[in-house]
Short mmCIF file of C-alpha atoms in Angstrom, two decimals:
data_model
loop_
_atom_site.label_atom_id
_atom_site.label_comp_id
_atom_site.label_asym_id
_atom_site.label_seq_id
_atom_site.Cartn_x
_atom_site.Cartn_y
_atom_site.Cartn_z
CA MET A 1 16.18 6.72 24.41
CA PHE A 2 17.02 6.72 20.71
CA ASP A 3 14.21 4.96 18.82
CA ARG A 4 15.50 3.01 15.84
CA SER A 5 12.39 0.86 15.75
CA ILE A 6 11.28 2.09 12.33
CA SER A 7 14.71 2.16 10.75
CA TYR A 8 14.78 -1.37 9.39
CA GLU A 9 12.07 -1.41 6.70
CA TRP A 10 14.83 -1.93 4.13
CA LEU A 11 15.82 -5.19 5.81
CA ARG A 12 12.55 -6.88 4.87
CA GLU A 13 14.06 -7.37 1.43
CA GLU A 14 17.02 -9.70 0.98
CA GLN A 15 19.62 -7.02 0.40
CA PRO A 16 23.14 -8.06 -0.69
CA THR A 17 24.94 -6.04 1.99
CA ILE A 18 23.07 -7.72 4.85
CA LYS A 19 23.46 -11.14 3.23
CA GLN A 20 27.22 -10.53 3.15
CA VAL A 21 27.31 -9.62 6.84
CA LEU A 22 25.27 -12.65 7.91
CA SER A 23 27.35 -14.95 5.72
CA LEU A 24 30.53 -13.45 7.11
CA THR A 25 29.65 -14.22 10.73
CA LYS A 26 27.96 -17.57 10.07
CA SER A 27 30.94 -19.81 10.82
CA ILE A 28 31.86 -17.78 13.92
CA LYS A 29 28.36 -18.06 15.41
CA GLU A 30 28.17 -21.74 14.56
CA GLU A 31 31.51 -22.56 16.17
CA ALA A 32 30.55 -20.65 19.33
CA ILE A 33 27.22 -22.43 19.83
CA ARG A 34 28.71 -25.81 18.88
CA GLU A 35 31.43 -25.39 21.52
CA PHE A 36 28.82 -24.37 24.09
CA TYR A 37 26.66 -27.43 23.41
CA TYR A 38 29.53 -29.91 23.53
CA ARG A 39 30.54 -28.49 26.91
CA GLN A 40 27.12 -28.01 28.56
CA GLN A 41 24.71 -30.43 26.80
CA PRO A 42 21.55 -28.79 28.21
CA LYS A 43 18.05 -30.20 27.68
CA ILE A 44 16.68 -26.74 26.84
CA ILE A 45 18.62 -24.07 24.91
CA SER A 46 17.54 -20.43 25.18
CA ILE A 47 18.74 -18.26 22.28
CA ALA A 48 18.30 -14.48 22.09
CA ASP A 49 18.62 -12.24 19.03
CA LEU A 50 18.94 -8.62 20.19
CA GLY A 51 17.92 -5.86 17.80
CA CYS A 52 16.07 -8.36 15.64
CA SER A 53 14.06 -5.75 13.64
CA SER A 54 11.11 -7.04 11.62
CA ALA A 55 13.26 -8.84 9.07
CA GLU A 56 12.79 -12.57 8.62
CA LEU A 57 16.25 -12.78 7.02
CA ASN A 58 17.91 -10.92 9.88
CA ASN A 59 16.62 -13.02 12.78
CA LEU A 60 14.82 -16.25 11.96
CA GLY A 61 17.39 -17.17 9.31
CA VAL A 62 20.17 -16.85 11.88
CA VAL A 63 18.16 -18.82 14.44
CA SER A 64 17.50 -21.71 12.06
CA GLU A 65 21.23 -21.93 11.28
CA LEU A 66 22.09 -22.07 14.98
CA ILE A 67 19.48 -24.75 15.63
CA ALA A 68 20.83 -26.81 12.72
CA VAL A 69 24.33 -26.74 14.25
CA VAL A 70 23.09 -27.81 17.68
CA GLU A 71 20.97 -30.60 16.16
CA GLU A 72 23.99 -31.94 14.29
CA ALA A 73 26.07 -31.91 17.49
CA ARG A 74 23.25 -33.50 19.48
CA ARG A 75 22.91 -36.39 17.07
CA GLN A 76 26.66 -36.94 16.99
CA LEU A 77 26.62 -37.30 20.78
CA GLY A 78 23.53 -39.50 20.72
CA ASP A 79 21.52 -37.11 22.91
CA GLY A 80 17.71 -37.02 22.93
CA PRO A 81 15.55 -34.25 21.41
CA LEU A 82 16.04 -30.71 22.76
CA GLU A 83 13.65 -27.85 23.35
CA TYR A 84 14.59 -24.44 21.93
CA HIS A 85 13.45 -21.17 23.50
CA VAL A 86 14.04 -18.35 21.01
CA CYS A 87 13.69 -14.73 22.18
CA LEU A 88 13.53 -12.02 19.50
CA ASN A 89 14.18 -8.58 20.99
CA ASP A 90 13.74 -5.06 19.73
CA LEU A 91 12.28 -1.78 20.97
CA PRO A 92 8.51 -1.76 21.67
CA GLY A 93 7.90 0.25 18.48
CA ASN A 94 9.30 -2.53 16.28
CA ASP A 95 6.90 -4.35 13.96
CA PHE A 96 6.62 -7.62 15.88
CA ASN A 97 3.42 -8.46 13.98
CA THR A 98 5.47 -9.03 10.82
CA VAL A 99 7.96 -11.16 12.75
CA PHE A 100 5.22 -13.38 14.15
CA ARG A 101 3.46 -13.74 10.81
CA SER A 102 6.70 -15.11 9.36
CA LEU A 103 6.81 -17.96 11.89
CA THR A 104 4.96 -20.32 9.54
CA LYS A 105 7.81 -20.05 7.01
CA PHE A 106 10.31 -20.52 9.82
CA GLU A 107 8.58 -23.71 10.97
CA GLU A 108 8.46 -24.98 7.39
CA LYS A 109 12.18 -24.33 7.06
CA LEU A 110 12.90 -26.25 10.27
CA GLN A 111 10.75 -29.10 8.99
CA LYS A 112 12.45 -29.23 5.60
CA GLU A 113 16.08 -28.57 6.45
CA ILE A 114 16.49 -29.89 10.00
CA MET A 115 13.78 -32.39 10.90
CA GLY A 116 13.44 -34.03 7.49
CA ASP A 117 11.51 -37.30 7.63
CA ASP A 118 12.33 -37.83 11.30
CA ALA A 119 10.12 -35.22 12.99
CA LYS A 120 9.90 -37.31 16.18
CA ASP A 121 13.65 -36.83 16.71
CA PHE A 122 13.19 -33.04 16.97
CA GLY A 123 11.90 -31.33 20.10
CA HIS A 124 9.82 -28.16 20.30
CA CYS A 125 10.89 -24.65 19.30
CA PHE A 126 9.18 -21.80 21.17
CA VAL A 127 9.54 -18.27 19.74
CA ASN A 128 8.88 -15.21 21.93
CA GLY A 129 8.91 -11.50 21.18
CA VAL A 130 10.71 -9.46 23.84
CA PRO A 131 10.07 -5.69 23.64
CA GLY A 132 12.59 -3.43 25.36
CA SER A 133 15.99 -1.74 25.14
CA PHE A 134 18.99 -4.06 25.33
CA TYR A 135 20.67 -1.35 27.40
CA GLY A 136 18.43 -2.57 30.24
CA ARG A 137 17.39 -5.97 31.61
CA LEU A 138 15.39 -8.15 29.19
CA PHE A 139 15.38 -11.71 30.59
CA PRO A 140 15.20 -13.42 33.99
CA SER A 141 18.49 -14.10 35.74
CA ASN A 142 20.45 -17.15 34.66
CA SER A 143 17.99 -17.97 31.86
CA MET A 144 19.89 -17.48 28.57
CA HIS A 145 22.43 -19.80 26.95
CA PHE A 146 23.38 -17.95 23.74
CA VAL A 147 22.98 -14.29 22.76
CA HIS A 148 23.43 -12.90 19.25
CA SER A 149 23.36 -9.27 18.12
CA SER A 150 24.21 -7.97 14.67
CA TYR A 151 24.64 -4.31 13.67
CA SER A 152 22.91 -2.88 16.74
CA LEU A 153 25.45 -1.97 19.42
CA MET A 154 27.01 0.92 17.51
CA TRP A 155 23.69 2.75 18.02
CA LEU A 156 23.82 4.74 21.23
CA SER A 157 20.92 5.03 23.65
CA GLN A 158 20.94 8.81 23.09
CA VAL A 159 22.86 11.60 21.39
CA PRO A 160 25.80 12.39 23.71
CA GLU A 161 25.65 15.54 25.78
CA ALA A 162 28.10 18.39 25.12
CA VAL A 163 28.19 18.08 21.32
CA ASP A 164 27.17 21.68 20.62
CA GLU A 165 30.64 22.42 19.23
CA ASN A 166 30.27 19.81 16.46
CA LYS A 167 28.99 22.41 13.99
CA GLY A 168 29.13 21.38 10.34
CA ASN A 169 29.24 17.69 11.28
CA ILE A 170 26.52 15.20 12.14
CA CYS A 171 28.74 12.60 13.81
CA ILE A 172 32.44 12.25 14.67
CA ALA A 173 34.55 13.72 11.84
CA LYS A 174 38.08 15.05 11.35
CA THR A 175 36.92 18.56 12.20
CA SER A 176 35.15 17.47 15.41
CA PRO A 177 36.80 18.98 18.52
CA PRO A 178 38.28 16.60 21.14
CA SER A 179 35.40 17.33 23.53
CA VAL A 180 32.91 15.91 21.01
CA VAL A 181 35.01 12.80 20.38
CA LYS A 182 35.27 12.30 24.15
CA ALA A 183 31.51 12.73 24.62
CA TYR A 184 30.75 10.11 21.96
CA PHE A 185 33.19 7.60 23.43
CA GLU A 186 31.89 8.11 26.97
CA GLN A 187 28.31 7.54 25.80
CA PHE A 188 29.37 4.34 24.03
CA GLN A 189 31.32 3.27 27.12
CA ASN A 190 28.29 3.80 29.38
CA ASP A 191 25.92 2.02 27.00
CA PHE A 192 28.18 -0.94 26.22
CA THR A 193 29.05 -1.41 29.88
CA MET A 194 25.35 -1.45 30.79
CA PHE A 195 24.70 -3.95 27.99
CA LEU A 196 27.40 -6.29 29.33
CA ARG A 197 26.23 -5.89 32.92
CA CYS A 198 22.64 -6.78 32.03
CA ARG A 199 23.61 -9.78 29.88
CA SER A 200 25.94 -11.09 32.59
CA MET A 201 22.95 -11.40 34.92
CA GLU A 202 20.84 -13.13 32.27
CA LEU A 203 23.34 -15.63 30.82
CA ILE A 204 24.14 -18.85 32.62
CA GLY A 205 27.75 -19.50 33.62
CA GLY A 206 29.59 -20.45 30.44
CA GLY A 207 26.89 -18.92 28.23
CA LYS A 208 28.09 -17.37 24.96
CA MET A 209 27.57 -14.11 23.09
CA VAL A 210 28.48 -13.28 19.48
CA LEU A 211 28.26 -9.53 18.86
CA THR A 212 28.76 -7.99 15.41
CA ILE A 213 29.35 -4.24 15.58
CA LEU A 214 30.04 -1.75 12.81
CA GLY A 215 33.44 -0.44 13.89
CA ARG A 216 36.89 0.60 12.72
CA LYS A 217 40.28 -1.12 12.45
CA THR A 218 42.39 1.68 13.91
CA ASN A 219 42.33 3.67 17.14
CA GLU A 220 41.65 6.86 15.16
CA PRO A 221 38.08 7.85 16.19
CA TYR A 222 37.40 9.63 12.88
CA ALA A 223 38.85 6.89 10.67
CA LYS A 224 37.40 7.01 7.16
CA GLU A 225 36.00 3.46 7.38
CA SER A 226 33.66 4.45 10.22
CA SER A 227 32.81 8.08 9.49
CA TYR A 228 32.96 8.60 5.71
CA MET A 229 29.37 7.53 5.03
CA TYR A 230 28.14 10.23 7.44
CA GLU A 231 30.63 12.80 6.17
CA LEU A 232 29.04 12.43 2.72
CA LEU A 233 25.59 12.92 4.25
CA ALA A 234 26.87 15.98 6.14
CA THR A 235 28.18 17.38 2.83
CA VAL A 236 24.70 17.07 1.32
CA LEU A 237 23.06 18.78 4.30
CA ASN A 238 25.62 21.62 4.37
CA ASN A 239 25.09 22.22 0.64
CA MET A 240 21.35 22.46 1.27
CA VAL A 241 22.05 25.02 4.03
CA THR A 242 24.04 27.10 1.54
CA GLU A 243 21.11 26.95 -0.88
CA GLY A 244 18.66 28.00 1.83
CA LEU A 245 16.80 24.67 1.87
CA ILE A 246 17.74 23.90 5.48
CA GLU A 247 18.23 26.29 8.39
CA GLU A 248 21.85 26.39 9.56
CA GLU A 249 20.81 26.44 13.20
CA LYS A 250 18.81 23.24 12.72
CA LEU A 251 21.77 21.49 11.15
CA ASN A 252 24.06 22.60 13.96
CA ARG A 253 21.72 20.94 16.46
CA PHE A 254 21.59 17.65 14.53
CA ASN A 255 23.87 14.79 15.60
CA ILE A 256 23.50 11.06 14.97
CA PRO A 257 23.71 8.71 18.01
CA PHE A 258 26.28 6.44 16.38
CA TYR A 259 29.74 5.33 17.52
CA ALA A 260 31.94 2.84 15.67
CA PRO A 261 34.41 1.40 18.22
CA SER A 262 37.86 -0.06 17.62
CA PRO A 263 38.86 -3.63 18.60
CA THR A 264 41.02 -2.14 21.37
CA GLU A 265 38.07 -0.21 22.84
CA VAL A 266 35.74 -3.23 22.73
CA GLY A 267 38.33 -5.48 24.36
CA PHE A 268 39.15 -2.87 27.00
CA LEU A 269 35.51 -2.34 27.98
CA ILE A 270 34.78 -6.08 28.16
CA GLU A 271 37.80 -6.60 30.42
CA LYS A 272 36.96 -3.55 32.53
CA GLU A 273 33.34 -4.62 33.13
CA GLY A 274 34.69 -7.98 34.26
CA SER A 275 31.76 -10.37 33.82
CA PHE A 276 32.91 -11.93 30.56
CA SER A 277 36.03 -13.54 29.19
CA LEU A 278 36.82 -12.42 25.64
CA ASN A 279 37.39 -15.50 23.46
CA GLN A 280 38.25 -13.58 20.30
CA ILE A 281 37.67 -10.40 18.33
CA TYR A 282 37.48 -10.83 14.57
CA VAL A 283 37.94 -7.86 12.24
CA SER A 284 36.38 -8.01 8.78
CA GLN A 285 35.50 -5.77 5.86
CA VAL A 286 32.34 -5.65 3.78
CA SER A 287 32.46 -3.52 0.67
CA TRP A 288 29.88 -0.85 -0.04
CA GLN A 289 29.60 -2.67 -3.37
CA PRO A 290 27.29 -5.73 -3.18
CA GLY A 291 29.07 -8.90 -4.23
CA HIS A 292 32.55 -7.56 -3.49
CA ASN A 293 34.68 -10.07 -1.60
CA TYR A 294 35.36 -9.50 2.09
CA ASN A 295 37.94 -10.90 4.44
CA THR A 296 37.95 -11.90 8.09
CA SER A 297 40.88 -12.11 10.45
CA ASN A 298 41.56 -12.74 14.11
CA ASN A 299 42.71 -9.47 15.61
CA GLY A 300 46.45 -9.75 16.09
CA ASN A 301 46.67 -13.12 14.31
CA ASN A 302 49.58 -13.35 11.86
CA GLY A 303 47.69 -15.96 9.88
CA ALA A 304 44.99 -13.50 8.88
CA SER A 305 43.59 -13.70 5.37
CA ASN A 306 43.95 -10.56 3.28
CA GLN A 307 42.35 -11.44 -0.05
CA GLU A 308 40.79 -8.62 -2.02
CA GLU A 309 39.15 -8.74 -5.40
CA ASP A 310 38.04 -5.92 -7.64
CA CYS A 311 34.38 -5.62 -8.42
CA ASP A 312 33.88 -4.27 -11.95
CA ASN A 313 30.18 -3.57 -11.64
CA VAL A 314 29.88 -0.75 -9.09
CA GLN A 315 26.44 -1.01 -7.48
CA TRP A 316 25.83 1.96 -5.22
CA TYR A 317 22.06 1.75 -4.97
CA ASP A 318 22.07 -0.97 -2.30
CA PHE A 319 24.35 1.08 -0.06
CA VAL A 320 22.16 4.18 -0.38
CA LYS A 321 19.06 2.16 0.53
CA CYS A 322 20.90 0.86 3.58
CA MET A 323 21.88 4.34 4.68
CA ARG A 324 18.40 5.68 4.05
CA SER A 325 16.85 2.95 6.20
CA VAL A 326 18.87 3.96 9.26
CA SER A 327 19.07 7.73 8.64
CA GLU A 328 15.63 8.68 7.37
CA PRO A 329 13.79 8.38 10.73
CA LEU A 330 16.41 10.60 12.38
CA LEU A 331 16.32 13.18 9.59
CA THR A 332 12.52 13.20 9.46
CA SER A 333 12.11 13.73 13.20
CA HIS A 334 14.56 16.66 13.16
CA PHE A 335 14.03 18.38 9.77
CA GLY A 336 10.56 17.12 8.76
CA GLU A 337 9.48 14.99 5.81
CA GLY A 338 9.67 17.77 3.22
CA ILE A 339 13.41 17.51 2.53
CA ILE A 340 13.86 13.73 2.62
CA GLU A 341 13.57 12.94 -1.11
CA GLU A 342 15.91 15.80 -2.01
CA VAL A 343 18.46 14.71 0.59
CA PHE A 344 18.67 11.15 -0.68
CA GLN A 345 18.65 12.10 -4.35
CA ARG A 346 21.73 14.21 -3.66
CA TYR A 347 23.21 11.55 -1.40
CA SER A 348 22.82 8.95 -4.17
CA GLN A 349 24.75 11.16 -6.57
CA ILE A 350 27.60 11.91 -4.17
CA VAL A 351 27.92 8.24 -3.13
CA ARG A 352 27.97 7.11 -6.76
CA VAL A 353 30.80 9.53 -7.58
CA SER A 354 32.74 8.43 -4.50
CA MET A 355 32.38 4.71 -5.30
CA LEU A 356 33.53 5.23 -8.88
CA LYS A 357 36.69 6.90 -7.61
CA GLU A 358 37.66 4.63 -4.73
CA LYS A 359 36.90 1.42 -2.83
CA ASN A 360 34.92 1.93 0.35
CA ALA A 361 34.12 -0.70 2.96
CA PHE A 362 32.40 -1.22 6.27
CA VAL A 363 34.55 -2.64 9.06
CA ASN A 364 32.89 -5.24 11.27
CA LEU A 365 34.03 -6.26 14.73
CA ILE A 366 32.80 -9.70 15.77
CA ALA A 367 33.31 -10.29 19.50
CA VAL A 368 32.87 -13.79 20.93
CA VAL A 369 32.54 -13.66 24.72
CA GLU A 370 31.71 -16.12 27.48
CA GLU A 371 29.96 -15.45 30.79
CA ALA A 372 32.62 -15.96 33.41
CA ARG A 373 31.13 -14.88 36.73
CA ARG A 374 27.96 -15.61 38.67
CA GLN A 375 26.57 -13.01 41.03
CA LEU A 376 23.23 -14.46 42.05
CA GLY A 377 21.77 -14.44 45.52
CA ASP A 378 18.63 -13.83 47.51
CA GLY A 379 16.83 -10.60 46.90
CA PRO A 380 13.70 -9.19 45.24
CA LEU A 381 11.74 -11.53 42.97
CA GLU A 382 11.91 -11.42 39.19
CA TYR A 383 8.69 -11.80 37.19
CA HIS A 384 8.59 -13.37 33.73
CA VAL A 385 5.23 -12.55 32.11
CA CYS A 386 4.27 -14.34 28.88
CA LEU A 387 1.34 -12.88 26.89
CA ASN A 388 -0.02 -15.42 24.40
CA ASP A 389 -2.35 -15.16 21.44
CA LEU A 390 -2.49 -16.33 17.83
CA PRO A 391 0.19 -14.92 15.46
CA GLY A 392 -2.42 -12.67 13.80
CA ASN A 393 -3.01 -10.75 17.05
CA ASP A 394 -1.84 -7.13 17.19
CA PHE A 395 1.19 -7.63 19.44
CA ASN A 396 2.48 -4.20 18.37
CA ALA A 397 -0.37 -2.52 20.26
CA VAL A 398 0.26 -4.72 23.30
CA PHE A 399 3.95 -3.85 23.40
CA ARG A 400 3.30 -0.13 22.94
CA SER A 401 1.11 -0.23 26.05
CA LEU A 402 3.98 -1.48 28.23
CA THR A 403 4.98 2.07 29.16
CA LYS A 404 1.64 2.51 30.94
CA PHE A 405 2.10 -0.88 32.61
CA GLU A 406 5.54 0.15 33.92
CA LYS A 407 4.12 3.46 35.15
CA LEU A 408 1.37 1.60 37.01
CA GLN A 409 3.98 -0.67 38.59
CA LYS A 410 5.85 2.33 39.95
CA GLU A 411 2.65 3.80 41.39
CA ILE A 412 1.90 0.51 43.17
CA MET A 413 5.44 0.17 44.54
CA GLY A 414 5.68 3.77 45.68
CA ASP A 415 8.71 4.37 47.91
CA ASP A 416 9.49 0.65 48.04
CA GLU A 417 10.68 0.46 44.42
CA LYS A 418 14.16 -0.80 45.34
CA ASN A 419 12.68 -3.89 46.96
CA PHE A 420 10.87 -4.84 43.75
CA GLY A 421 12.69 -7.01 41.19
CA HIS A 422 12.49 -6.84 37.42
CA CYS A 423 9.39 -7.69 35.40
CA PHE A 424 10.08 -9.11 31.92
CA VAL A 425 7.19 -9.19 29.43
CA ASN A 426 7.28 -11.47 26.38
CA GLY A 427 4.88 -11.96 23.49
CA VAL A 428 4.25 -15.63 22.70
CA PRO A 429 2.53 -16.22 19.34
CA GLY A 430 0.79 -19.56 18.89
CA SER A 431 -2.28 -21.66 19.65
CA PHE A 432 -2.78 -22.66 23.28
CA TYR A 433 -4.00 -26.01 21.99
CA GLU A 434 -0.33 -26.74 21.30
CA ARG A 435 2.92 -26.38 23.25
CA LEU A 436 3.87 -22.76 23.96
CA PHE A 437 6.60 -22.85 26.63
CA PRO A 438 9.61 -25.02 27.53
CA CYS A 439 9.07 -27.93 29.94
CA ASN A 440 8.79 -27.06 33.65
CA SER A 441 9.12 -23.33 32.96
CA MET A 442 5.76 -21.91 34.10
CA HIS A 443 4.53 -21.31 37.66
CA PHE A 444 1.09 -19.80 37.06
CA VAL A 445 -1.20 -19.87 34.01
CA HIS A 446 -4.29 -17.69 33.55
CA SER A 447 -6.86 -17.78 30.76
CA SER A 448 -10.07 -15.79 30.63
CA CYS A 449 -12.97 -16.33 28.19
CA SER A 450 -10.82 -18.16 25.64
CA LEU A 451 -11.18 -21.93 26.00
CA MET A 452 -14.75 -22.02 24.68
CA GLY A 453 -13.28 -20.94 21.32
CA LEU A 454 -12.65 -24.25 19.54
CA SER A 455 -9.59 -24.88 17.40
CA GLN A 456 -11.87 -25.52 14.41
CA VAL A 457 -15.51 -25.93 13.41
CA PRO A 458 -16.48 -29.51 14.29
CA GLU A 459 -16.85 -31.99 11.47
CA ALA A 460 -20.27 -33.46 10.56
CA VAL A 461 -22.32 -30.32 11.25
CA GLU A 462 -23.94 -30.15 7.80
CA GLU A 463 -27.29 -31.09 9.33
CA ASN A 464 -27.32 -27.95 11.49
CA LYS A 465 -29.23 -25.95 8.89
CA GLY A 466 -31.01 -22.91 10.21
CA ASN A 467 -28.54 -22.56 13.09
CA ILE A 468 -25.01 -21.18 13.45
CA TYR A 469 -24.29 -22.95 16.74
CA ILE A 470 -25.91 -25.53 19.03
CA ALA A 471 -29.63 -24.73 19.32
CA GLU A 472 -32.82 -26.51 20.36
CA THR A 473 -33.35 -27.54 16.73
CA SER A 474 -29.82 -28.97 16.35
CA PRO A 475 -29.83 -32.77 15.77
CA PRO A 476 -27.99 -35.00 18.32
CA SER A 477 -25.16 -35.66 15.83
CA VAL A 478 -24.31 -31.95 15.77
CA VAL A 479 -24.38 -31.68 19.56
CA ARG A 480 -22.10 -34.70 19.80
CA ALA A 481 -19.69 -33.26 17.20
CA TYR A 482 -19.37 -30.00 19.15
CA PHE A 483 -18.76 -31.84 22.43
CA GLU A 484 -16.13 -34.14 20.90
CA GLN A 485 -14.29 -31.16 19.43
CA PHE A 486 -14.29 -29.41 22.81
CA GLN A 487 -13.18 -32.62 24.51
CA ASN A 488 -10.25 -33.02 22.11
CA ASP A 489 -9.23 -29.36 22.41
CA CYS A 490 -9.50 -29.17 26.20
CA THR A 491 -7.61 -32.43 26.63
CA MET A 492 -4.81 -31.17 24.40
CA PHE A 493 -4.72 -27.86 26.31
CA LEU A 494 -4.36 -29.67 29.64
CA ARG A 495 -1.77 -32.08 28.28
CA CYS A 496 0.40 -29.23 26.95
CA ARG A 497 0.15 -27.16 30.12
CA SER A 498 1.00 -30.18 32.28
CA LYS A 499 4.38 -30.38 30.55
CA GLU A 500 5.02 -26.65 30.88
CA LEU A 501 3.98 -26.08 34.51
CA ILE A 502 6.35 -26.98 37.32
CA GLY A 503 5.20 -29.48 39.94
CA GLY A 504 2.70 -27.65 42.14
CA GLY A 505 2.11 -24.96 39.49
CA LYS A 506 -1.37 -23.42 39.34
CA MET A 507 -3.89 -22.56 36.61
CA VAL A 508 -6.96 -20.32 36.83
CA LEU A 509 -9.24 -20.77 33.81
CA THR A 510 -12.37 -18.66 33.22
CA ILE A 511 -14.65 -20.18 30.58
CA LEU A 512 -17.99 -18.96 29.24
CA GLY A 513 -20.22 -21.96 29.99
CA ARG A 514 -23.62 -23.07 31.26
CA LYS A 515 -25.07 -24.13 34.63
CA THR A 516 -27.01 -27.16 33.42
CA ASN A 517 -26.20 -30.32 31.47
CA GLU A 518 -28.50 -29.15 28.68
CA PRO A 519 -26.15 -28.45 25.71
CA TYR A 520 -28.53 -25.89 24.17
CA ALA A 521 -29.29 -24.09 27.44
CA ARG A 522 -30.44 -20.52 26.83
CA GLU A 523 -27.60 -19.04 28.90
CA SER A 524 -24.98 -20.41 26.51
CA SER A 525 -26.72 -20.32 23.13
CA TYR A 526 -29.28 -17.50 23.12
CA MET A 527 -26.84 -14.82 21.93
CA TYR A 528 -26.05 -16.91 18.85
CA GLU A 529 -29.73 -17.71 18.27
CA LEU A 530 -30.37 -13.96 18.03
CA LEU A 531 -27.49 -13.58 15.57
CA ALA A 532 -28.85 -16.52 13.54
CA THR A 533 -32.24 -14.79 13.41
CA VAL A 534 -30.61 -11.67 11.95
CA LEU A 535 -28.73 -13.67 9.32
CA TYR A 536 -31.78 -15.64 8.21
CA ASN A 537 -33.84 -12.45 7.93
CA MET A 538 -31.12 -11.15 5.61
CA VAL A 539 -31.35 -14.39 3.60
CA ALA A 540 -35.09 -13.85 3.25
CA GLU A 541 -34.41 -10.32 1.97
CA GLY A 542 -31.84 -11.57 -0.54
CA LEU A 543 -28.90 -9.86 1.16
CA ILE A 544 -27.10 -13.13 1.96
CA GLU A 545 -27.06 -16.36 -0.06
CA GLU A 546 -28.74 -19.22 1.79
CA GLU A 547 -25.93 -21.61 0.81
CA SER A 548 -23.33 -19.35 2.50
#
């Protein structure tokens, strides 16, 4: 599986090219989700962003725009508050920690731009991280309402087989033999078909997808608009071979798992797979030059806009940063780190010369599709596992361990693997003293050695001097403050879970406690008394300030 998990560091900054792409598709996404809501009017809306990367701009910005559109439609219809279930997907190696740490800003944006002064009129928004390849199953059957993916589906799951004859090139080019072109298309066909098949099982009937793919306008597989950026990179690498900086054999074995489809190919594959009806394919251009105007048109629509405007200030640096972000991991893994700076210094020069001579543009294909067929029935169970902790937890480490978890599953199933359904694992950042999941969505909740951790230090514990927790010398006011804080927290925990569990759902809670009614019983407090002894000895030795 091609790992592009570290190829989006550049997207953490608000780069002009990405802002253009997101702005370009904004009205299309909004119209699609607005139409869906008017038709379905669900109480809970599940939205997925596939290939989300670790960029706040690339995923949470899109999500907040979609929520704003639905909220406007909801209020127009006079409907009550909704719950939003947002699933952010990328490969397990993606930096989900950064995504989850940005949730505070996301919530502030929702508060400011959508809720305003009327917070009671807005339901809950639950954000999950979903590690895995979108060329396989990601979500339980019939669970998603709207799926969005931007600039991800042109990346293949692997370098196609039978591309040994593509010498001198690193992707499809004019000099690529027909066998190489065929191999690339067949790999895209297999991957895209699998993507559609998986999403068709996960979307509800009438659910929508908006897919933005870097593509080409024509049926020519080596059209300049889709291959030129890699032809320039191939030129740099071939020059370095000539100068003895790169081994020719290594270059001949290097191919990029990238295929830019045409509108005809995308439409054909959607129709052939058969699960979706194609509402529309839009074709648009985004200049390599930041700030250059772009245009969007319905494919085959005579009313298409064709405005173009010259951009006097040629800015090539943004484009080179974009290309470096997606190409550097591939180059590093194949050639090593030693040549990277030289490659991109040369690439910058050759791109700058090209952009001074001519106008270059990306071509985007925006496909709006609707789930048209339901194929659900009895069979193996599907498991939806939600792993929760605070946003500061290392979810990256958790997600990287999923390979071992899947291996263990296979060992347990043995020869009966076909009779076992899918298991979907999500990361759910947030405090369990608040809502975490949509209403009536959970069947079983487990918590071990967590609920004795209070949401905050109780108020009015200033009189607990000499202790760091409840102890025999703690005054009654301190004991009462600790109990009241636990009472408030535990009550809130139960109240939240009661809304999330289905009727008859179960919880198993393991809590570090005490056998007696004595609040400072040795079994619950002695470990902290020992720690307090250490700290006060260090105060006596002048290593810690007594006031601290």
